[in-house]
Amino acid sequence: MFKKKKILCVIPARIGSKGIKKKNLKKLYGKHLFEWPLDEAKKSKYIDDVLVTSDSVEIINKSKKKGALAPFKRPKKISSDKSTSIDVVLHAINFLEKNKKFYDYIILLEPTSPLTTHKDIDKAISKLSENKKAKSIVGVTLNIGRHPYYNYTIKKNGLISPFSKKIVNLRRQDLPACYYLNGNLYISEVRYLKKTKSFYHDFTSAFVAEKWKSVEIDDQYDFIMTESIISKMNG
């Protein structure tokens, strides 16, 4: 609980995966992938409950052993590649509210972003609370690669066109800072999420994370790279 506001963390961990078979059960530095956000959420000072939503009995049972809520097996209609995170989160909220469990804030932690720590989570909660205009906060990272102003599209006739519709003849250091969504965390007021069905809107604030924390695990290369980062972190 934070300032008398009750907080739920939802971790989506379906058994299927496009890139890697049973990705959420694959071991990353000795732990199943879905256990990384679960363990960090349990360490948070402010999160009241952690719920794992899965269509896998194995993941459900392992989650319960770690002290997480896993009160249902996720329906097939929201367990496919086409299902969105919002569908999954709203299903969890509706299930709990039907069972008389209500929360003020919802946090979404994806297993594919395993480097988010409990300190990051608590800082983001505090930052959202301090911003009186914001209804949600999402993880972002400074784009230090190719600036969007330098991007082009290729037209059907083979000629190129500026993606931003404005050609900028400036040095990189003179361009405005830009950020990309890193998938590390998503936090929202429950009421506003139910209203907008999105973490992104005119009242979304940013939680800036370092680039090394912004990995998203989609393939075997990402696993290898992330294990290397964790190994260096642990000395």
Short mmCIF file of C-alpha atoms in Angstrom, two decimals, residues 8-164:
data_model
loop_
_atom_site.label_atom_id
_atom_site.label_comp_id
_atom_site.label_asym_id
_atom_site.label_seq_id
_atom_site.Cartn_x
_atom_site.Cartn_y
_atom_site.Cartn_z
CA LEU A 8 -1.94 -4.92 -7.50
CA CYS A 9 0.84 -6.23 -9.72
CA VAL A 10 -0.13 -8.43 -12.66
CA ILE A 11 2.41 -10.69 -14.37
CA PRO A 12 1.24 -12.30 -17.63
CA ALA A 13 2.94 -15.65 -18.22
CA ARG A 14 1.26 -17.79 -20.86
CA ILE A 15 2.82 -21.08 -21.88
CA GLY A 16 2.90 -20.33 -25.61
CA SER A 17 5.49 -18.20 -27.37
CA LYS A 18 6.34 -17.27 -30.94
CA GLY A 19 10.12 -17.19 -30.76
CA ILE A 20 11.09 -19.67 -28.04
CA LYS A 21 9.08 -22.71 -26.97
CA LYS A 22 7.68 -22.31 -23.44
CA LYS A 23 9.70 -19.13 -23.04
CA ASN A 24 8.29 -18.21 -19.63
CA LEU A 25 9.51 -21.53 -18.21
CA LYS A 26 12.96 -21.23 -19.73
CA LYS A 27 15.69 -20.72 -17.15
CA LEU A 28 17.48 -17.37 -17.07
CA TYR A 29 20.50 -17.40 -14.76
CA GLY A 30 18.96 -20.17 -12.67
CA LYS A 31 15.36 -18.93 -12.50
CA HIS A 32 12.34 -19.39 -14.74
CA LEU A 33 11.82 -16.25 -16.80
CA PHE A 34 8.44 -15.46 -15.21
CA GLU A 35 10.00 -15.67 -11.74
CA TRP A 36 12.18 -12.60 -12.29
CA PRO A 37 9.36 -10.01 -12.14
CA LEU A 38 7.51 -12.11 -9.55
CA ASP A 39 10.43 -12.08 -7.12
CA GLU A 40 11.02 -8.34 -7.55
CA ALA A 41 7.34 -7.51 -7.13
CA LYS A 42 7.27 -9.50 -3.89
CA LYS A 43 10.17 -7.36 -2.59
CA SER A 44 8.33 -4.10 -3.27
CA LYS A 45 7.46 -1.96 -0.25
CA TYR A 46 4.21 -0.83 -1.83
CA ILE A 47 2.68 -3.72 -3.77
CA ASP A 48 -0.10 -5.44 -1.83
CA ASP A 49 -0.69 -8.45 -4.06
CA VAL A 50 1.07 -10.08 -7.00
CA LEU A 51 -1.10 -11.99 -9.45
CA VAL A 52 0.26 -14.30 -12.14
CA THR A 53 -2.15 -14.90 -15.01
CA SER A 54 -1.36 -18.00 -17.05
CA ASP A 55 -2.90 -20.77 -19.10
CA SER A 56 -0.28 -23.20 -17.72
CA VAL A 57 -1.01 -25.33 -14.65
CA GLU A 58 2.74 -25.66 -14.08
CA ILE A 59 3.25 -21.89 -14.01
CA ILE A 60 0.17 -21.43 -11.82
CA ASN A 61 1.43 -23.96 -9.25
CA LYS A 62 4.96 -22.54 -9.21
CA SER A 63 3.54 -19.03 -8.75
CA LYS A 64 1.43 -20.09 -5.78
CA LYS A 65 4.46 -21.69 -4.13
CA LYS A 66 6.20 -18.32 -4.36
CA GLY A 67 3.31 -16.56 -2.64
CA ALA A 68 1.59 -15.07 -5.68
CA LEU A 69 -2.10 -15.06 -6.41
CA ALA A 70 -3.03 -17.37 -9.28
CA PRO A 71 -6.77 -17.84 -8.76
CA PHE A 72 -7.69 -18.88 -12.29
CA LYS A 73 -6.42 -20.53 -15.43
CA ARG A 74 -6.39 -17.89 -18.13
CA PRO A 75 -9.08 -18.46 -20.81
CA LYS A 76 -7.91 -19.54 -24.26
CA LYS A 77 -9.46 -16.47 -25.91
CA ILE A 78 -6.91 -14.22 -24.17
CA SER A 79 -3.96 -16.63 -24.32
CA SER A 80 -3.10 -16.47 -28.01
CA ASP A 81 -0.45 -14.50 -29.90
CA LYS A 82 -3.15 -11.99 -30.84
CA SER A 83 -4.19 -11.30 -27.23
CA THR A 84 -3.11 -7.95 -25.83
CA SER A 85 -1.66 -7.19 -22.42
CA ILE A 86 -4.62 -4.90 -21.75
CA ASP A 87 -7.06 -7.78 -22.37
CA VAL A 88 -5.14 -9.87 -19.84
CA VAL A 89 -4.89 -7.12 -17.21
CA LEU A 90 -8.56 -6.15 -17.46
CA HIS A 91 -9.58 -9.80 -17.19
CA ALA A 92 -7.59 -10.10 -13.95
CA ILE A 93 -9.07 -6.88 -12.54
CA ASN A 94 -12.63 -7.93 -13.39
CA PHE A 95 -12.11 -11.38 -11.89
CA LEU A 96 -10.87 -9.93 -8.61
CA GLU A 97 -13.58 -7.27 -8.42
CA LYS A 98 -16.25 -9.94 -8.91
CA ASN A 99 -14.68 -11.61 -5.87
CA LYS A 100 -14.78 -8.36 -3.84
CA LYS A 101 -11.09 -7.50 -4.15
CA PHE A 102 -10.48 -3.92 -5.23
CA TYR A 103 -7.33 -1.94 -5.96
CA ASP A 104 -6.45 1.68 -6.66
CA TYR A 105 -3.37 1.09 -8.81
CA ILE A 106 -2.37 -1.65 -11.22
CA ILE A 107 1.18 -2.56 -12.24
CA LEU A 108 1.99 -4.66 -15.29
CA LEU A 109 5.36 -6.42 -15.29
CA GLU A 110 6.28 -8.48 -18.34
CA PRO A 111 8.58 -11.51 -17.89
CA THR A 112 10.33 -10.46 -21.10
CA SER A 113 11.77 -7.45 -19.22
CA PRO A 114 13.53 -9.29 -16.37
CA LEU A 115 15.97 -6.57 -15.29
CA THR A 116 13.36 -4.34 -13.63
CA THR A 117 14.04 -4.31 -9.87
CA HIS A 118 11.84 -3.70 -6.84
CA LYS A 119 13.63 -0.38 -6.40
CA ASP A 120 12.62 0.63 -9.93
CA ILE A 121 9.03 -0.36 -9.18
CA ASP A 122 8.86 1.61 -5.94
CA LYS A 123 10.48 4.68 -7.51
CA ALA A 124 7.98 4.59 -10.37
CA ILE A 125 5.05 4.32 -7.94
CA SER A 126 6.37 7.32 -5.99
CA LYS A 127 6.93 9.34 -9.17
CA LEU A 128 3.40 8.67 -10.43
CA SER A 129 1.96 9.70 -7.07
CA GLU A 130 3.95 12.94 -7.06
CA ASN A 131 2.72 13.99 -10.51
CA LYS A 132 -0.79 15.32 -9.90
CA LYS A 133 -1.58 15.48 -13.62
CA ALA A 134 -0.52 11.92 -14.46
CA LYS A 135 -2.83 8.92 -14.45
CA SER A 136 -0.21 6.39 -15.54
CA ILE A 137 3.53 5.93 -15.90
CA VAL A 138 5.50 3.75 -18.31
CA GLY A 139 9.14 2.77 -18.69
CA VAL A 140 11.17 4.59 -21.33
CA THR A 141 14.83 4.77 -22.37
CA LEU A 142 16.75 7.59 -24.02
CA ASN A 143 17.25 6.88 -27.71
CA ILE A 144 20.98 7.26 -28.24
CA GLY A 145 21.02 5.53 -31.59
CA ARG A 146 19.62 6.84 -34.87
CA HIS A 147 17.37 9.86 -34.15
CA PRO A 148 13.84 9.63 -35.66
CA TYR A 149 14.43 12.90 -37.52
CA TYR A 150 17.04 11.07 -39.60
CA ASN A 151 14.71 8.21 -40.56
CA TYR A 152 13.26 7.83 -44.05
CA THR A 153 10.62 5.75 -45.79
CA ILE A 154 10.99 4.31 -49.30
CA LYS A 155 8.09 5.18 -51.59
CA LYS A 156 6.65 2.88 -54.26
CA ASN A 157 8.63 4.73 -56.92
CA GLY A 158 11.86 3.91 -55.08
CA LEU A 159 12.52 7.46 -53.87
CA ILE A 160 12.98 8.25 -50.19
CA SER A 161 10.89 10.57 -48.04
CA PRO A 162 11.62 11.94 -44.53
CA PHE A 163 9.67 9.89 -42.00
CA SER A 164 9.09 12.93 -39.77
#
